[in-house]
Short mmCIF file of C-alpha atoms and ligand atoms in Angstrom, two decimals:
data_model
loop_
_atom_site.label_atom_id
_atom_site.label_comp_id
_atom_site.label_asym_id
_atom_site.label_seq_id
_atom_site.Cartn_x
_atom_site.Cartn_y
_atom_site.Cartn_z
CA UNK A 1018 -11.77 13.40 -17.92
CA UNK A 1019 -9.19 14.62 -15.49
CA UNK A 1020 -9.63 13.34 -11.78
CA UNK A 1021 -8.08 14.03 -8.40
CA UNK A 1022 -6.36 11.52 -6.98
CA UNK A 1023 -6.31 12.16 -2.77
CA UNK A 1024 -4.86 10.38 -0.03
CA UNK A 1025 -4.58 11.61 3.38
CA UNK A 1026 -2.83 11.07 6.57
CA UNK A 1027 -3.15 12.84 9.74
CA UNK A 1028 -1.01 15.43 9.38
CA UNK A 1029 -0.06 15.27 5.28
CA UNK A 1030 -2.43 15.05 2.04
CA UNK A 1031 -0.80 13.35 -0.93
CA UNK A 1032 -2.15 14.52 -4.39
CA UNK A 1033 -2.28 13.67 -8.00
CA UNK A 1034 -3.84 15.15 -11.11
CA UNK A 1035 -4.31 12.27 -13.94
CA UNK A 1036 -5.69 13.07 -17.72
CA UNK A 1037 -7.81 9.65 -17.65
CA UNK A 1038 -7.26 10.26 -22.22
CA UNK A 1039 -3.93 9.20 -22.10
CA UNK A 1040 -3.86 8.22 -18.19
CA UNK A 1041 -1.27 11.27 -18.35
CA UNK A 1042 -0.28 12.78 -14.58
CA UNK A 1043 -0.71 16.17 -15.30
CA UNK A 1044 0.43 17.61 -11.92
CA UNK A 1045 1.65 15.48 -8.28
CA UNK A 1046 2.71 16.79 -4.90
CA UNK A 1047 2.31 17.01 -1.24
CA UNK A 1048 1.19 18.78 1.32
CA UNK A 1049 3.17 18.39 4.57
CA UNK A 1050 2.72 19.04 8.43
CA UNK A 1051 -1.02 20.33 8.64
CA UNK A 1052 -1.83 21.23 11.77
CA UNK A 1053 1.52 21.43 12.88
CA UNK A 1054 4.48 24.35 12.43
CA UNK A 1055 6.05 24.87 8.77
CA UNK A 1056 3.32 23.40 6.40
CA UNK A 1057 3.95 23.24 3.27
CA UNK A 1058 3.31 22.12 -0.28
CA UNK A 1059 5.63 20.96 -2.30
CA UNK A 1060 3.64 20.96 -5.97
CA UNK A 1061 5.17 19.36 -8.86
CA UNK A 1062 3.52 20.32 -12.11
CA UNK A 1063 4.58 18.14 -15.65
CA UNK A 1064 6.90 19.78 -17.80
CA UNK A 1065 7.20 23.03 -15.31
CA UNK A 1066 9.33 23.71 -12.45
CA UNK A 1067 7.98 22.60 -9.17
CA UNK A 1068 7.45 25.17 -6.54
CA UNK A 1069 6.89 25.18 -2.53
CA UNK A 1070 4.37 27.16 -1.18
CA UNK A 1071 5.30 27.75 2.43
CA UNK A 1072 1.74 28.34 4.07
CA UNK A 1073 -0.14 27.41 7.51
CA UNK A 1074 -2.00 24.62 7.32
CA UNK A 1075 -4.66 24.62 10.50
CA UNK A 1076 -6.87 21.70 8.37
CA UNK A 1077 -6.96 19.65 5.78
CA UNK A 1078 -9.42 22.04 3.96
CA UNK A 1079 -6.58 24.78 4.17
CA UNK A 1080 -4.44 22.50 2.96
CA UNK A 1081 -6.62 21.55 -0.14
CA UNK A 1082 -7.50 24.83 -1.02
CA UNK A 1083 -3.75 25.88 -1.09
CA UNK A 1084 -3.52 22.57 -3.49
CA UNK A 1085 -6.19 24.04 -5.92
CA UNK A 1086 -4.54 27.46 -6.32
CA UNK A 1087 -1.21 25.40 -7.07
CA UNK A 1088 -3.63 23.63 -9.88
CA UNK A 1089 -5.43 26.92 -11.35
CA UNK A 1090 -2.06 28.77 -11.02
CA UNK A 1091 -1.24 30.77 -14.18
CA UNK A 1092 2.56 29.98 -13.15
CA UNK A 1093 2.63 26.38 -11.77
CA UNK A 1094 -0.51 25.22 -12.70
CA UNK A 1095 -2.12 22.64 -14.97
CA UNK A 1096 -5.62 23.99 -15.21
CA UNK A 1097 -7.32 26.74 -16.45
CA UNK A 1098 -10.18 26.46 -13.41
CA UNK A 1099 -11.38 23.90 -10.54
CA UNK A 1100 -14.28 23.30 -13.51
CA UNK A 1101 -12.02 21.15 -15.57
CA UNK A 1102 -11.17 18.58 -12.72
CA UNK A 1103 -14.26 16.32 -13.24
CA UNK A 1104 -14.20 13.44 -10.57
CA UNK A 1105 -11.94 12.90 -7.20
CA UNK A 1106 -10.71 9.42 -5.85
CA UNK A 1107 -9.69 9.28 -2.50
CA UNK A 1108 -7.61 6.75 -0.62
CA UNK A 1109 -9.98 4.53 1.94
CA UNK A 1110 -7.41 2.25 4.39
CA UNK A 1111 -10.33 0.53 5.80
CA UNK A 1112 -13.40 -0.56 3.91
CA UNK A 1113 -14.09 -3.45 7.05
CA UNK A 1114 -16.90 -5.89 5.50
CA UNK A 1115 -19.00 -3.28 4.37
CA UNK A 1116 -16.89 -2.34 1.03
CA UNK A 1117 -15.52 -5.32 -1.51
CA UNK A 1118 -15.20 -2.82 -4.27
CA UNK A 1119 -14.88 1.16 -4.98
CA UNK A 1120 -18.01 3.30 -4.26
CA UNK A 1121 -19.38 6.53 -5.11
CA UNK A 1122 -19.27 8.73 -2.06
CA UNK A 1123 -22.78 9.40 -0.52
CA UNK A 1124 -23.68 10.12 2.84
CA UNK A 1125 -24.60 6.62 3.81
CA UNK A 1126 -21.09 6.34 2.57
CA UNK A 1127 -19.18 8.73 4.62
CA UNK A 1128 -21.35 7.32 7.43
CA UNK A 1129 -19.91 3.35 6.94
CA UNK A 1130 -16.52 5.17 6.69
CA UNK A 1131 -16.35 6.38 9.65
CA UNK A 1132 -17.70 3.54 11.37
CA UNK A 1133 -14.62 1.92 10.04
CA UNK A 1134 -12.71 3.89 12.13
CA UNK A 1135 -11.94 1.94 14.78
CA UNK A 1136 -10.73 -1.01 12.96
CA UNK A 1137 -8.27 1.96 11.72
CA UNK A 1138 -7.81 4.50 14.10
CA UNK A 1139 -5.34 6.06 12.90
CA UNK A 1140 -6.00 6.07 9.19
CA UNK A 1141 -9.96 6.44 8.38
CA UNK A 1142 -10.40 9.35 10.16
CA UNK A 1143 -7.52 11.70 8.33
CA UNK A 1144 -9.04 10.20 4.88
CA UNK A 1145 -12.36 11.43 6.23
CA UNK A 1146 -10.78 14.80 6.97
CA UNK A 1147 -10.01 14.50 2.73
CA UNK A 1148 -13.34 13.31 2.23
CA UNK A 1149 -15.00 16.32 4.11
CA UNK A 1150 -12.43 19.11 2.69
CA UNK A 1151 -13.63 17.88 -0.93
CA UNK A 1152 -17.01 18.06 0.22
CA UNK A 1153 -17.06 21.60 0.82
CA UNK A 1154 -14.25 23.14 -1.35
CA UNK A 1155 -16.16 21.39 -4.45
CA UNK A 1156 -19.48 20.18 -3.46
CA UNK A 1157 -20.85 19.45 -6.97
CA UNK A 1158 -18.01 16.85 -7.92
CA UNK A 1159 -18.37 13.25 -7.85
CA UNK A 1160 -16.12 11.72 -4.76
CA UNK A 1161 -15.28 7.68 -5.33
CA UNK A 1162 -13.81 5.95 -1.70
CA UNK A 1163 -11.23 3.40 -3.13
CA UNK A 1164 -10.64 1.20 -0.07
CA UNK A 1165 -6.81 -0.35 0.64
CA UNK A 1166 -8.71 -3.66 1.80
CA UNK A 1167 -11.26 -4.20 -0.57
CA UNK A 1168 -9.29 -6.52 -2.90
CA UNK A 1169 -8.88 -9.16 -0.15
CA UNK A 1170 -12.73 -9.08 0.62
CA UNK A 1171 -12.73 -12.63 -1.64
CA UNK A 1172 -10.66 -14.55 0.86
CA UNK A 1173 -12.02 -17.91 1.96
CA UNK A 1174 -13.33 -17.50 5.27
CA UNK A 1175 -10.67 -20.29 6.22
CA UNK A 1176 -7.70 -17.78 5.06
CA UNK A 1177 -9.76 -14.78 6.63
CA UNK A 1178 -10.89 -16.38 10.23
CA UNK A 1179 -8.37 -16.18 13.14
CA UNK A 1180 -8.69 -19.19 15.41
CA UNK A 1181 -10.12 -17.25 18.26
CA UNK A 1182 -13.91 -18.13 19.72
CA UNK A 1183 -15.62 -16.99 17.24
CA UNK A 1184 -17.84 -15.16 18.99
CA UNK A 1185 -15.47 -12.33 18.83
CA UNK A 1186 -14.99 -12.19 14.86
CA UNK A 1187 -19.31 -11.77 15.01
CA UNK A 1188 -19.11 -9.23 18.08
CA UNK A 1189 -15.94 -7.32 17.01
CA UNK A 1190 -15.24 -8.36 13.13
CA UNK A 1191 -11.82 -9.41 14.52
CA UNK A 1192 -10.94 -11.34 11.12
CA UNK A 1193 -7.63 -10.90 8.84
CA UNK A 1194 -8.39 -8.13 6.45
CA UNK A 1195 -5.70 -7.34 4.75
CA UNK A 1196 -4.21 -3.67 3.49
CA UNK A 1197 -2.53 -2.66 -0.14
CA UNK A 1198 -4.68 -3.80 -1.33
CA UNK A 1199 -5.27 -1.64 -4.61
CA UNK A 1200 -1.03 -2.40 -5.24
CA UNK A 1201 -1.80 -6.60 -5.41
CA UNK A 1202 -4.46 -5.65 -7.75
CA UNK A 1203 -2.51 -2.83 -10.02
CA UNK A 1204 0.18 -5.41 -10.26
CA UNK A 1205 -1.24 -8.30 -10.67
CA UNK A 1206 -3.44 -7.23 -13.71
CA UNK A 1207 -0.54 -5.33 -14.70
CA UNK A 1208 1.39 -8.96 -14.59
CA UNK A 1209 -0.76 -10.96 -16.59
CA UNK A 1210 -1.37 -7.84 -19.77
CA UNK A 1211 2.69 -8.50 -19.80
CA UNK A 1212 2.48 -11.77 -19.66
CA UNK A 1213 0.15 -11.17 -22.52
CA UNK A 1214 -2.10 -13.34 -20.52
CA UNK A 1215 -5.71 -13.47 -19.43
CA UNK A 1216 -5.65 -13.63 -15.75
CA UNK A 1217 -8.44 -15.75 -14.92
CA UNK A 1218 -5.66 -18.59 -15.79
CA UNK A 1219 -3.22 -17.46 -13.67
CA UNK A 1220 -1.60 -18.12 -9.81
CA UNK A 1221 0.32 -14.73 -8.86
CA UNK A 1222 1.79 -14.51 -5.78
CA UNK A 1223 2.36 -10.17 -5.62
CA UNK A 1224 5.33 -8.87 -3.28
CA UNK A 1225 4.80 -5.55 -2.44
CA UNK A 1226 7.58 -5.04 -0.50
CA UNK A 1227 7.79 -1.01 0.66
CA UNK A 1228 8.17 0.60 4.23
CA UNK A 1229 5.36 -1.74 4.91
CA UNK A 1230 5.53 -4.70 2.99
CA UNK A 1231 2.64 -7.67 2.31
CA UNK A 1232 2.28 -10.56 0.45
CA UNK A 1233 -1.20 -11.51 -1.91
CA UNK A 1234 -1.61 -14.37 -3.03
CA UNK A 1235 -3.46 -13.79 -6.37
CA UNK A 1236 -6.34 -17.36 -8.18
CA UNK A 1237 -7.49 -16.17 -11.86
CA UNK A 1238 -7.64 -12.05 -10.23
CA UNK A 1239 -8.67 -12.63 -6.31
CA UNK A 1240 -6.86 -12.15 -3.39
CA UNK A 1241 -7.20 -15.67 -2.04
CA UNK A 1242 -4.51 -14.90 0.93
CA UNK A 1243 -2.97 -11.92 2.31
CA UNK A 1244 0.09 -11.40 5.02
CA UNK A 1245 -1.49 -8.71 6.61
CA UNK A 1246 -4.31 -9.12 8.77
CA UNK A 1247 -6.23 -7.23 10.99
CA UNK A 1248 -4.25 -4.34 11.15
CA UNK A 1249 -0.98 -4.21 9.15
CA UNK A 1250 0.96 -5.53 11.99
CA UNK A 1251 0.79 -9.18 10.79
CA UNK A 1252 2.88 -10.94 8.33
CA UNK A 1253 6.24 -10.29 7.00
CA UNK A 1254 9.03 -8.29 9.02
CA UNK A 1255 8.87 -5.08 8.31
CA UNK A 1256 10.65 -1.17 8.45
CA UNK A 1257 9.55 -0.93 11.53
CA UNK A 1258 6.87 -3.44 12.79
CA UNK A 1259 7.80 -7.23 13.78
CA UNK A 1260 5.12 -9.38 11.38
CA UNK A 1261 4.19 -12.34 12.91
CA UNK A 1262 5.47 -13.11 16.42
CA UNK A 1263 4.40 -15.30 19.34
CA UNK A 1264 1.29 -13.40 20.70
CA UNK A 1265 2.47 -14.70 24.10
CA UNK A 1266 5.53 -12.28 23.91
CA UNK A 1267 3.20 -9.73 24.89
CA UNK A 1268 2.06 -10.66 27.80
CA UNK A 1269 5.34 -11.09 28.72
CA UNK A 1270 6.87 -7.88 27.76
CA UNK A 1271 3.89 -6.69 29.76
CA UNK A 1272 4.75 -8.24 33.12
CA UNK A 1273 8.87 -8.32 32.69
CA UNK A 1274 9.60 -5.45 31.47
CA UNK A 1275 6.75 -3.24 33.22
CA UNK A 1276 5.22 -2.04 30.11
CA UNK A 1277 1.87 -0.88 28.93
CA UNK A 1278 -0.59 -1.55 26.43
CA UNK A 1279 0.68 2.00 24.30
CA UNK A 1280 4.47 0.85 25.06
CA UNK A 1281 4.32 -2.47 23.82
CA UNK A 1282 1.78 -1.97 20.66
CA UNK A 1283 4.60 1.24 20.05
CA UNK A 1284 7.24 -1.18 20.04
CA UNK A 1285 5.69 -3.85 18.19
CA UNK A 1286 4.89 -1.43 15.33
CA UNK A 1287 7.47 1.22 15.37
CA UNK A 1288 10.71 -0.11 16.67
CA UNK A 1289 10.76 -3.61 15.48
CA UNK A 1290 10.98 -5.40 12.31
CA UNK A 1291 14.34 -4.90 10.36
CA UNK A 1292 15.33 -1.40 12.53
CA UNK A 1293 14.98 -3.30 15.90
CA UNK A 1294 17.05 -6.22 14.62
CA UNK A 1295 19.56 -4.11 12.83
CA UNK A 1296 19.71 -1.19 15.13
CA UNK A 1297 21.28 0.64 12.33
CA UNK A 1298 17.99 1.81 10.42
CA UNK A 1299 14.27 1.31 9.16
CA UNK A 1300 15.40 2.15 6.03
CA UNK A 1301 16.78 -0.83 3.48
CA UNK A 1302 19.22 0.96 2.06
CA UNK A 1303 20.85 1.96 5.30
CA UNK A 1304 20.71 -1.26 5.93
CA UNK A 1305 21.89 -2.85 3.22
CA UNK A 1306 25.37 -0.52 3.16
CA UNK A 1307 25.82 -1.56 7.22
CA UNK A 1308 25.71 -5.12 6.06
CA UNK A 1309 27.97 -5.22 3.36
CA UNK A 1310 30.84 -2.72 5.41
CA UNK A 1311 30.24 -5.66 7.89
CA UNK A 1312 27.82 -5.32 10.13
CA UNK A 1313 26.29 -8.60 11.42
CA UNK A 1314 22.98 -7.37 12.76
CA UNK A 1315 22.34 -5.74 9.81
CA UNK A 1316 22.65 -8.99 8.32
CA UNK A 1317 20.79 -10.50 10.20
CA UNK A 1318 18.18 -8.44 9.72
CA UNK A 1319 18.30 -9.14 5.86
CA UNK A 1320 18.16 -12.43 6.11
CA UNK A 1321 15.04 -12.24 8.27
CA UNK A 1322 13.63 -10.46 5.89
CA UNK A 1323 14.05 -12.82 2.81
CA UNK A 1324 13.36 -15.93 4.54
CA UNK A 1325 10.24 -14.14 5.91
CA UNK A 1326 9.26 -13.73 2.43
CA UNK A 1327 10.13 -16.75 1.23
CA UNK A 1328 8.16 -19.16 3.62
CA UNK A 1329 5.24 -16.29 2.48
CA UNK A 1330 5.69 -17.82 -1.35
CA UNK A 1331 5.98 -21.67 -0.32
CA UNK A 1332 3.09 -21.14 1.88
CA UNK A 1333 1.10 -19.38 -1.22
CA UNK A 1334 2.54 -21.88 -3.77
CA UNK A 1335 0.99 -24.63 -1.72
CA UNK A 1336 -2.07 -23.02 -1.21
CA UNK A 1337 -2.73 -22.02 -4.81
CA UNK A 1338 -1.72 -25.60 -5.89
CA UNK A 1339 0.22 -24.49 -8.50
CA UNK A 1340 2.48 -20.27 -9.26
CA UNK A 1341 2.55 -19.23 -12.55
CA UNK A 1342 4.42 -15.80 -11.68
CA UNK A 1343 5.67 -13.80 -8.04
CA UNK A 1344 5.39 -10.02 -8.67
CA UNK A 1345 8.18 -7.71 -7.20
CA UNK A 1346 6.66 -4.20 -6.57
CA UNK A 1347 6.96 -1.34 -4.09
CA UNK A 1348 10.97 0.68 -3.11
CA UNK A 1349 12.34 -2.61 -2.19
CA UNK A 1350 10.78 -4.80 -4.93
CA UNK A 1351 10.91 -2.23 -7.56
CA UNK A 1352 14.89 -1.58 -6.89
CA UNK A 1353 16.77 -4.37 -5.19
CA UNK A 1354 18.15 -6.74 -7.15
CA UNK A 1355 19.80 -7.90 -3.81
CA UNK A 1356 16.86 -8.58 -2.25
CA UNK A 1357 15.00 -9.99 -5.13
CA UNK A 1358 17.88 -12.55 -5.53
CA UNK A 1359 18.24 -13.40 -2.24
CA UNK A 1360 14.42 -14.62 -1.73
CA UNK A 1361 14.25 -16.20 -4.81
CA UNK A 1362 17.58 -18.04 -4.10
CA UNK A 1363 16.96 -22.14 -3.00
CA UNK A 1364 13.30 -21.78 -4.51
CA UNK A 1365 14.76 -23.73 -8.29
CA UNK A 1366 12.69 -26.47 -6.77
CA UNK A 1367 9.82 -24.50 -7.50
CA UNK A 1368 10.54 -24.23 -10.92
CA UNK A 1369 11.90 -20.66 -9.49
CA UNK A 1370 14.65 -19.37 -11.55
CA UNK A 1371 15.86 -15.76 -11.59
CA UNK A 1372 18.25 -14.26 -14.05
CA UNK A 1373 20.64 -12.44 -11.83
CA UNK A 1374 21.27 -10.08 -15.34
CA UNK A 1375 18.08 -9.01 -15.82
CA UNK A 1376 17.04 -8.60 -12.38
CA UNK A 1377 19.59 -5.98 -12.49
CA UNK A 1378 16.61 -4.18 -13.30
CA UNK A 1379 15.52 -1.10 -10.68
CA UNK A 1380 12.10 0.93 -10.67
CA UNK A 1381 11.25 -0.30 -14.53
CA UNK A 1382 8.85 -2.80 -15.55
CA UNK A 1383 10.81 -6.22 -16.83
CA UNK A 1384 10.67 -10.14 -16.55
CA UNK A 1385 13.26 -11.24 -14.79
CA UNK A 1386 13.31 -14.88 -14.96
CA UNK A 1387 15.51 -17.16 -17.13
CA UNK A 1388 14.26 -19.53 -19.57
CA UNK A 1389 13.76 -22.66 -18.88
CA UNK A 1390 12.07 -20.83 -15.18
CA UNK A 1391 8.62 -22.13 -15.05
CA UNK A 1392 7.18 -19.69 -12.74
CA UNK A 1393 7.67 -16.24 -14.23
CA UNK A 1394 9.20 -13.17 -11.70
CA UNK A 1395 8.60 -9.72 -12.35
CA UNK A 1396 9.14 -6.41 -11.03
CA UNK A 1397 6.29 -3.93 -11.51
CA UNK A 1398 6.06 -0.18 -9.98
CA UNK A 1399 2.87 0.09 -8.37
CA UNK A 1400 0.85 2.88 -9.81
CA UNK A 1401 -1.97 3.17 -6.79
CA UNK A 1402 -2.91 6.74 -8.06
CA UNK A 1403 -3.80 5.39 -11.62
CA UNK A 1404 -5.78 2.53 -9.92
CA UNK A 1405 -7.61 5.08 -7.93
CA UNK A 1406 -7.99 7.07 -11.34
CA UNK A 1407 -9.58 4.39 -13.12
CA UNK A 1408 -12.29 3.30 -10.51
CA UNK A 1409 -12.91 6.62 -10.11
CA UNK A 1410 -13.76 7.37 -13.72
CA UNK A 1411 -15.60 3.70 -14.00
CA UNK A 1412 -18.19 4.46 -11.46
CA UNK A 1413 -18.42 8.15 -12.46
CA UNK A 1414 -18.35 7.85 -16.11
CA UNK A 1415 -21.26 4.72 -15.65
P1 ADP B 2961 6.06 3.19 1.71
O1 ADP B 2961 5.68 3.59 0.91
O2 ADP B 2961 5.70 1.54 2.63
O3 ADP B 2961 6.64 4.29 2.21
P2 ADP B 2961 8.13 2.40 -0.75
O4 ADP B 2961 7.12 1.39 -0.89
O5 ADP B 2961 8.41 3.86 -0.96
O6 ADP B 2961 7.45 2.31 1.36
O7 ADP B 2961 9.65 1.78 0.20
C1 ADP B 2961 10.51 2.53 0.78
C2 ADP B 2961 11.71 1.61 1.16
O8 ADP B 2961 12.06 1.45 -0.12
C3 ADP B 2961 12.49 2.34 1.92
O9 ADP B 2961 12.68 1.75 3.13
C4 ADP B 2961 13.86 2.04 1.23
O10 ADP B 2961 14.32 1.17 2.26
C5 ADP B 2961 13.03 0.84 0.25
N1 ADP B 2961 14.12 1.37 -1.47
C6 ADP B 2961 14.02 2.09 -2.16
N2 ADP B 2961 14.86 2.13 -2.77
C7 ADP B 2961 15.70 1.25 -2.59
C8 ADP B 2961 16.83 0.97 -3.35
N3 ADP B 2961 17.51 1.48 -4.41
N4 ADP B 2961 17.44 -0.42 -2.54
C9 ADP B 2961 16.87 -0.65 -1.73
N5 ADP B 2961 15.98 -0.76 -0.86
C10 ADP B 2961 15.61 0.41 -1.58
#
């Protein structure tokens, strides 16, 4: 069975074609600058040379057509015809309270995804464009939607309700939803497998630390709390997002700096986080480099980032009553030994002991705690595409 995994942004379309018999990636790639000048597809077939296709793409449908042509091309293709693609799995950012798991896409589901667009105006509409394009180009191929929010739908109400007038939750659905769910689910399950334990018996804290970053408290395989909220802005300090701040800062800024709502929104989402503190970059590699060269604000940004992660680890340990494992994933979590060390430093009293030698690992699965550490510490590269393909297969084969 071959599954095409699609992840659409407003001007991009990421894809992977996965052969599910061996869970092997046959090809992957990215169409970018859709709808603007300079559209291109970077197509990477496994075992063959990478190609770049530069062609105007007015919308996601044209982009998908080019992707499908690349997949079946005699030279750089990986399948003989489109008929070999048995199903398509779509990443959908927001499933609101409607979707606690992945679903086969039908008209009703499409309508529900559209209804969730209010909650994720930047993400759900492009996700829908990908779904529409597939529906038009491959009308007989079953499609599945895998939601970023679904894994967190198991949170108890005490975790997801905000201390706001309750009617706002009822009227607008203002509550914590959480994101990166596919990643938190994948790495927590993978950690249990690596440890040879049943996930039902484990309390795990998963740390997805990339440009966007979030933690989840995963008790017995179920998310019971997560750091992102109503939107991805809550929680950790991120590449450019502020994460938790005193909400009173918003009206203060609007008054003192004469800012509009849009401007404040932009400041909190695009100009804050480690970029805002350091003034150097949103990329942790640049910030780590600057800090090594003595840049104090870069160092402060790293200190702030680590301290926020540490605080969430403490909070989630308290919430779950016990921690069996901490898992690091995503760009920074998988690759930065320095950041993992900084986060774990001083947590020995909680039974969290990092083995500095083992922690030198980058981008590979590894157990990096000491022999005596009560809490296991793991590095697990995330694989959201595989998780989407697995869910798709399960639903389509049923
Ligand atoms: P996203 O998918 O949210 O864009 P990623 O998971 O790809 O994010 O993570 C990107 C971040 O990971 C970058 O900001 C980069 O700073 C960080 N990163 C990647 N490799 C390294 C590394 N070797 N050392 C430190 N940070 C790294």
